[in-house]
């Protein structure tokens, strides 16, 4: 991935990990289009880095079409698409129907709809790069937040499918899977965040540096918290033991 002069889109780029990614990518010479539902935040970050603001909904079909059309107008073509926008509803099966639907639309369908518009042109020119901000919840689990956990697992699965299907034709797909990151989102995780996420939380800027450094190696998993690889392997090798450990953590939350 040659970032100098590359055309990049970052959704959810007005705050948190997204804003940190925008700044890091711009520092490396990328031309960045900043999308965020918060128009003021999108414009502020874009102005800061000399980029282009494309505020709006990066989840709905119409919204994704607008963001990508604006990006192509500004960049010519999109070299790297960072599907970073996400939400983290809490609760279990009792969570409102609307919360489950929002999680599905923002955390999963935003990626599907972007890929639908990007893959064709990328295949024609033989290259393209898709970065999914999935979180460790997509590899493991997020206690206390079933809509978030389930939708992030789906996003992870879609990224795997994309990599398997198009990787031999020049499209690189990578998954960013951090645990706790010091953003507004972590402040809304309640006791679960206090107990499990905040003790080892990273600054968004550190996550962005690790991520942008990893764009060049093409490895599917980008793990700012290296221990996630160990947890993921344990989950696969001894699922019952891993689930027993998760139940013990749940007892502490209860």
CSV table of C-alpha atoms in Angstrom, one decimal:
chain,number,residue,atom,x,y,z
A,1,UNK,CA,0.0,0.0,0.0
A,2,UNK,CA,1.6,3.2,-1.2
A,3,UNK,CA,0.0,5.9,0.9
A,4,UNK,CA,1.7,9.0,-0.6
A,5,UNK,CA,-0.9,10.4,-2.9
A,6,UNK,CA,-3.4,7.6,-2.3
A,7,UNK,CA,-7.1,8.4,-2.3
A,8,UNK,CA,-8.6,7.3,1.0
A,9,UNK,CA,-12.1,7.4,2.6
A,10,UNK,CA,-12.6,7.1,6.4
A,11,UNK,CA,-16.1,6.7,7.6
A,12,UNK,CA,-16.8,7.7,11.2
A,13,UNK,CA,-13.8,10.0,10.7
A,14,UNK,CA,-14.9,12.9,12.8
A,15,UNK,CA,-14.1,11.3,16.2
A,16,UNK,CA,-12.2,8.6,18.0
A,17,UNK,CA,-10.3,5.9,16.0
A,18,UNK,CA,-11.6,7.4,12.8
A,19,UNK,CA,-10.3,10.9,13.4
A,20,UNK,CA,-6.9,9.4,14.5
A,21,UNK,CA,-6.8,7.3,11.3
A,22,UNK,CA,-7.5,10.4,9.2
A,23,UNK,CA,-4.6,12.3,10.9
A,24,UNK,CA,-2.2,9.4,10.6
A,25,UNK,CA,-3.0,8.7,7.0
A,26,UNK,CA,-2.7,12.4,6.1
A,27,UNK,CA,0.7,12.6,7.8
A,28,UNK,CA,1.8,9.7,5.5
A,29,UNK,CA,0.8,11.7,2.4
A,30,UNK,CA,-2.7,10.3,1.7
A,31,UNK,CA,-5.5,12.5,0.3
A,32,UNK,CA,-8.3,11.8,2.7
A,33,UNK,CA,-12.1,12.1,2.5
A,34,UNK,CA,-13.6,12.4,6.0
A,35,UNK,CA,-17.1,11.0,6.5
A,36,UNK,CA,-19.1,11.3,9.7
A,37,UNK,CA,-22.8,11.6,10.6
A,38,UNK,CA,-21.7,14.6,12.7
A,39,UNK,CA,-21.2,17.2,9.9
A,40,UNK,CA,-19.3,19.7,12.1
A,41,UNK,CA,-16.9,17.0,13.2
A,42,UNK,CA,-16.3,15.8,9.6
A,43,UNK,CA,-15.6,19.4,8.4
A,44,UNK,CA,-13.3,20.1,11.4
A,45,UNK,CA,-11.1,17.1,10.9
A,46,UNK,CA,-11.0,17.5,7.1
A,47,UNK,CA,-10.0,21.1,7.5
A,48,UNK,CA,-7.3,20.2,10.0
A,49,UNK,CA,-5.6,17.8,7.5
A,50,UNK,CA,-6.4,19.5,4.2
A,51,UNK,CA,-8.8,16.8,3.3
A,52,UNK,CA,-12.4,16.8,2.0
A,53,UNK,CA,-15.5,16.5,4.2
A,54,UNK,CA,-18.3,14.2,3.1
A,55,UNK,CA,-20.7,14.2,6.0
A,56,UNK,CA,-23.7,11.9,6.0
A,57,UNK,CA,-25.0,8.4,6.7
A,58,UNK,CA,-22.4,5.8,5.6
A,59,UNK,CA,-24.8,3.0,6.5
A,60,UNK,CA,-27.9,3.5,4.4
A,61,UNK,CA,-27.8,2.5,0.7
A,62,UNK,CA,-28.4,6.1,-0.4
A,63,UNK,CA,-25.9,7.4,2.1
A,64,UNK,CA,-23.1,5.1,1.0
A,65,UNK,CA,-23.8,6.0,-2.6
A,66,UNK,CA,-23.4,9.7,-1.8
A,67,UNK,CA,-20.3,9.3,0.2
A,68,UNK,CA,-18.5,7.2,-2.5
A,69,UNK,CA,-19.7,9.6,-5.3
A,70,UNK,CA,-18.4,12.6,-3.3
A,71,UNK,CA,-15.1,10.7,-2.7
A,72,UNK,CA,-14.6,9.8,-6.3
A,73,UNK,CA,-15.3,13.4,-7.3
A,74,UNK,CA,-12.6,14.6,-4.9
A,75,UNK,CA,-10.1,11.8,-5.4
A,76,UNK,CA,-10.6,10.5,-8.9
A,77,UNK,CA,-10.6,7.0,-7.5
A,78,UNK,CA,-10.6,5.4,-4.1
A,79,UNK,CA,-7.5,3.4,-3.3
A,80,UNK,CA,-8.3,2.6,0.4
A,81,UNK,CA,-11.7,2.5,2.0
A,82,UNK,CA,-11.7,2.5,5.8
A,83,UNK,CA,-15.1,1.2,6.9
A,84,UNK,CA,-14.7,2.5,10.4
A,85,UNK,CA,-18.1,3.9,11.5
A,86,UNK,CA,-19.7,1.8,14.2
A,87,UNK,CA,-22.1,1.8,17.1
A,88,UNK,CA,-22.2,-0.3,20.3
A,89,UNK,CA,-25.7,-0.9,21.6
A,90,UNK,CA,-25.8,-2.7,25.0
A,91,UNK,CA,-28.2,-5.4,26.3
A,92,UNK,CA,-29.2,-8.9,25.3
A,93,UNK,CA,-32.2,-10.3,23.6
A,94,UNK,CA,-34.3,-7.8,25.5
A,95,UNK,CA,-32.7,-4.9,23.7
A,96,UNK,CA,-35.2,-3.0,21.5
A,97,UNK,CA,-35.8,-4.2,18.0
A,98,UNK,CA,-34.6,-0.9,16.7
A,99,UNK,CA,-31.2,-1.2,18.5
A,100,UNK,CA,-30.6,-4.6,16.9
A,101,UNK,CA,-31.6,-3.2,13.5
A,102,UNK,CA,-29.3,-0.1,13.9
A,103,UNK,CA,-26.4,-2.4,14.9
A,104,UNK,CA,-26.9,-4.5,11.8
A,105,UNK,CA,-27.2,-1.6,9.4
A,106,UNK,CA,-24.2,0.4,10.8
A,107,UNK,CA,-21.8,-2.4,11.7
A,108,UNK,CA,-22.5,-4.8,8.9
A,109,UNK,CA,-24.5,-3.4,5.9
A,110,UNK,CA,-22.4,-0.3,5.7
A,111,UNK,CA,-19.5,-2.6,4.8
A,112,UNK,CA,-21.6,-4.7,2.3
A,113,UNK,CA,-23.0,-1.6,0.6
A,114,UNK,CA,-19.6,0.0,0.2
A,115,UNK,CA,-18.1,-3.2,-1.2
A,116,UNK,CA,-20.9,-3.4,-3.7
A,117,UNK,CA,-19.8,-0.1,-5.2
A,118,UNK,CA,-16.1,-0.5,-4.8
A,119,UNK,CA,-15.3,-4.1,-5.9
A,120,UNK,CA,-16.2,-3.7,-9.6
A,121,UNK,CA,-13.8,-0.8,-10.3
A,122,UNK,CA,-11.1,-2.3,-8.1
A,123,UNK,CA,-11.3,-5.6,-10.0
A,124,UNK,CA,-11.1,-3.8,-13.4
A,125,UNK,CA,-7.9,-2.0,-12.4
A,126,UNK,CA,-6.5,-5.0,-10.4
A,127,UNK,CA,-6.1,-3.4,-7.0
A,128,UNK,CA,-8.0,-1.9,-4.1
A,129,UNK,CA,-7.8,-2.0,-0.3
A,130,UNK,CA,-10.7,-2.4,2.2
A,131,UNK,CA,-10.1,-1.9,5.9
A,132,UNK,CA,-12.8,-3.0,8.3
A,133,UNK,CA,-12.8,-1.7,11.9
A,134,UNK,CA,-14.3,-4.7,13.5
A,135,UNK,CA,-13.0,-4.7,17.1
A,136,UNK,CA,-11.9,-7.7,19.2
A,137,UNK,CA,-15.6,-8.3,19.8
A,138,UNK,CA,-15.9,-9.6,16.3
A,139,UNK,CA,-13.3,-12.3,17.0
A,140,UNK,CA,-14.2,-13.0,20.6
A,141,UNK,CA,-17.3,-11.5,22.4
A,142,UNK,CA,-18.5,-8.4,24.1
A,143,UNK,CA,-20.2,-9.2,27.4
A,144,UNK,CA,-23.3,-7.1,28.1
A,145,UNK,CA,-23.7,-6.0,24.5
A,146,UNK,CA,-25.3,-8.7,22.3
A,147,UNK,CA,-26.3,-6.5,19.4
A,148,UNK,CA,-22.7,-5.2,19.2
A,149,UNK,CA,-21.1,-8.6,19.6
A,150,UNK,CA,-23.3,-10.3,17.0
A,151,UNK,CA,-23.0,-7.6,14.4
A,152,UNK,CA,-19.3,-7.4,14.8
A,153,UNK,CA,-19.0,-11.1,14.3
A,154,UNK,CA,-21.0,-10.7,11.1
A,155,UNK,CA,-18.7,-7.9,9.9
A,156,UNK,CA,-15.6,-10.1,10.6
A,157,UNK,CA,-17.2,-12.9,8.6
A,158,UNK,CA,-17.9,-10.6,5.7
A,159,UNK,CA,-14.3,-9.3,5.7
A,160,UNK,CA,-13.1,-12.9,5.7
A,161,UNK,CA,-15.4,-13.7,2.7
A,162,UNK,CA,-14.1,-10.7,0.8
A,163,UNK,CA,-10.5,-11.6,1.4
A,164,UNK,CA,-11.1,-15.2,0.3
A,165,UNK,CA,-13.1,-14.3,-2.7
A,166,UNK,CA,-11.1,-11.3,-4.1
A,167,UNK,CA,-7.6,-11.6,-2.6
A,168,UNK,CA,-6.1,-13.4,-5.6
A,169,UNK,CA,-7.4,-10.6,-7.9
A,170,UNK,CA,-5.6,-7.7,-6.2
A,171,UNK,CA,-8.1,-6.6,-3.5
A,172,UNK,CA,-6.6,-6.5,-0.1
A,173,UNK,CA,-8.9,-6.8,2.9
A,174,UNK,CA,-7.7,-6.2,6.5
A,175,UNK,CA,-9.6,-6.3,9.9
A,176,UNK,CA,-8.7,-3.8,12.6
A,177,UNK,CA,-9.6,-5.6,15.9
A,178,UNK,CA,-8.6,-3.6,19.0
A,179,UNK,CA,-9.9,-4.1,22.5
A,180,UNK,CA,-10.4,-1.1,24.7
A,181,UNK,CA,-9.6,2.3,23.1
A,182,UNK,CA,-9.9,5.6,24.9
A,183,UNK,CA,-12.8,7.1,22.9
A,184,UNK,CA,-16.3,8.3,23.7
A,185,UNK,CA,-17.5,4.7,22.9
A,186,UNK,CA,-15.7,3.2,25.8
A,187,UNK,CA,-17.3,5.7,28.2
A,188,UNK,CA,-20.7,4.2,27.3
A,189,UNK,CA,-19.8,0.6,28.2
A,190,UNK,CA,-20.5,0.9,31.9
A,191,UNK,CA,-19.2,-1.6,34.4
A,192,UNK,CA,-18.1,-3.9,31.6
A,193,UNK,CA,-15.8,-1.3,30.3
A,194,UNK,CA,-14.5,-0.3,33.7
A,195,UNK,CA,-13.7,-4.0,34.5
A,196,UNK,CA,-12.5,-5.4,31.2
A,197,UNK,CA,-11.6,-2.6,28.7
A,198,UNK,CA,-10.3,0.4,30.5
A,199,UNK,CA,-7.3,-1.2,32.3
A,200,UNK,CA,-5.5,-2.0,29.1
A,201,UNK,CA,-7.1,0.7,26.9
A,202,UNK,CA,-4.9,2.3,24.2
A,203,UNK,CA,-5.1,5.9,22.9
A,204,UNK,CA,-6.7,6.2,19.5
A,205,UNK,CA,-3.5,7.7,18.1
A,206,UNK,CA,-1.6,4.6,19.0
A,207,UNK,CA,-4.2,2.4,17.4
A,208,UNK,CA,-4.0,4.5,14.2
A,209,UNK,CA,-0.2,4.3,14.1
A,210,UNK,CA,-0.3,0.5,14.4
A,211,UNK,CA,-3.0,0.2,11.8
A,212,UNK,CA,-1.4,2.4,9.2
A,213,UNK,CA,1.9,0.6,9.7
A,214,UNK,CA,0.2,-2.7,9.1
A,215,UNK,CA,-1.4,-1.6,5.8
A,216,UNK,CA,1.8,-2.4,3.9
A,217,UNK,CA,2.0,-6.0,5.1
A,218,UNK,CA,-1.4,-7.0,3.9
A,219,UNK,CA,-2.0,-9.4,6.9
A,220,UNK,CA,-5.7,-9.9,7.5
A,221,UNK,CA,-5.7,-9.3,11.2
A,222,UNK,CA,-4.5,-6.0,12.7
A,223,UNK,CA,-4.3,-6.4,16.4
A,224,UNK,CA,-3.2,-3.4,18.4
A,225,UNK,CA,-3.7,-5.5,21.5
A,226,UNK,CA,-1.4,-8.5,20.7
A,227,UNK,CA,-3.0,-10.7,23.4
A,228,UNK,CA,-6.2,-10.9,21.3
A,229,UNK,CA,-4.4,-13.5,19.0
A,230,UNK,CA,-3.9,-15.7,22.1
A,231,UNK,CA,-7.5,-15.4,23.2
A,232,UNK,CA,-8.7,-16.1,19.7
A,233,UNK,CA,-6.6,-19.3,19.4
A,234,UNK,CA,-7.8,-20.5,22.9
A,235,UNK,CA,-11.4,-19.8,21.9
A,236,UNK,CA,-11.0,-22.1,18.8
A,237,UNK,CA,-8.9,-24.9,20.5
A,238,UNK,CA,-10.8,-25.2,23.7
A,239,UNK,CA,-14.2,-23.4,23.3
A,240,UNK,CA,-15.7,-24.9,26.5
A,241,UNK,CA,-12.8,-23.7,28.6
A,242,UNK,CA,-13.0,-20.3,27.0
A,243,UNK,CA,-16.7,-20.0,27.6
A,244,UNK,CA,-16.2,-21.0,31.2
A,245,UNK,CA,-13.8,-18.1,31.6
A,246,UNK,CA,-16.3,-15.7,30.0
A,247,UNK,CA,-19.0,-16.9,32.5
A,248,UNK,CA,-16.6,-16.1,35.4
A,249,UNK,CA,-16.2,-12.6,34.0
A,250,UNK,CA,-20.0,-12.3,33.6
A,251,UNK,CA,-20.4,-13.2,37.3
A,252,UNK,CA,-18.2,-10.3,38.2
A,253,UNK,CA,-20.3,-8.0,36.1
A,254,UNK,CA,-23.5,-9.3,37.7
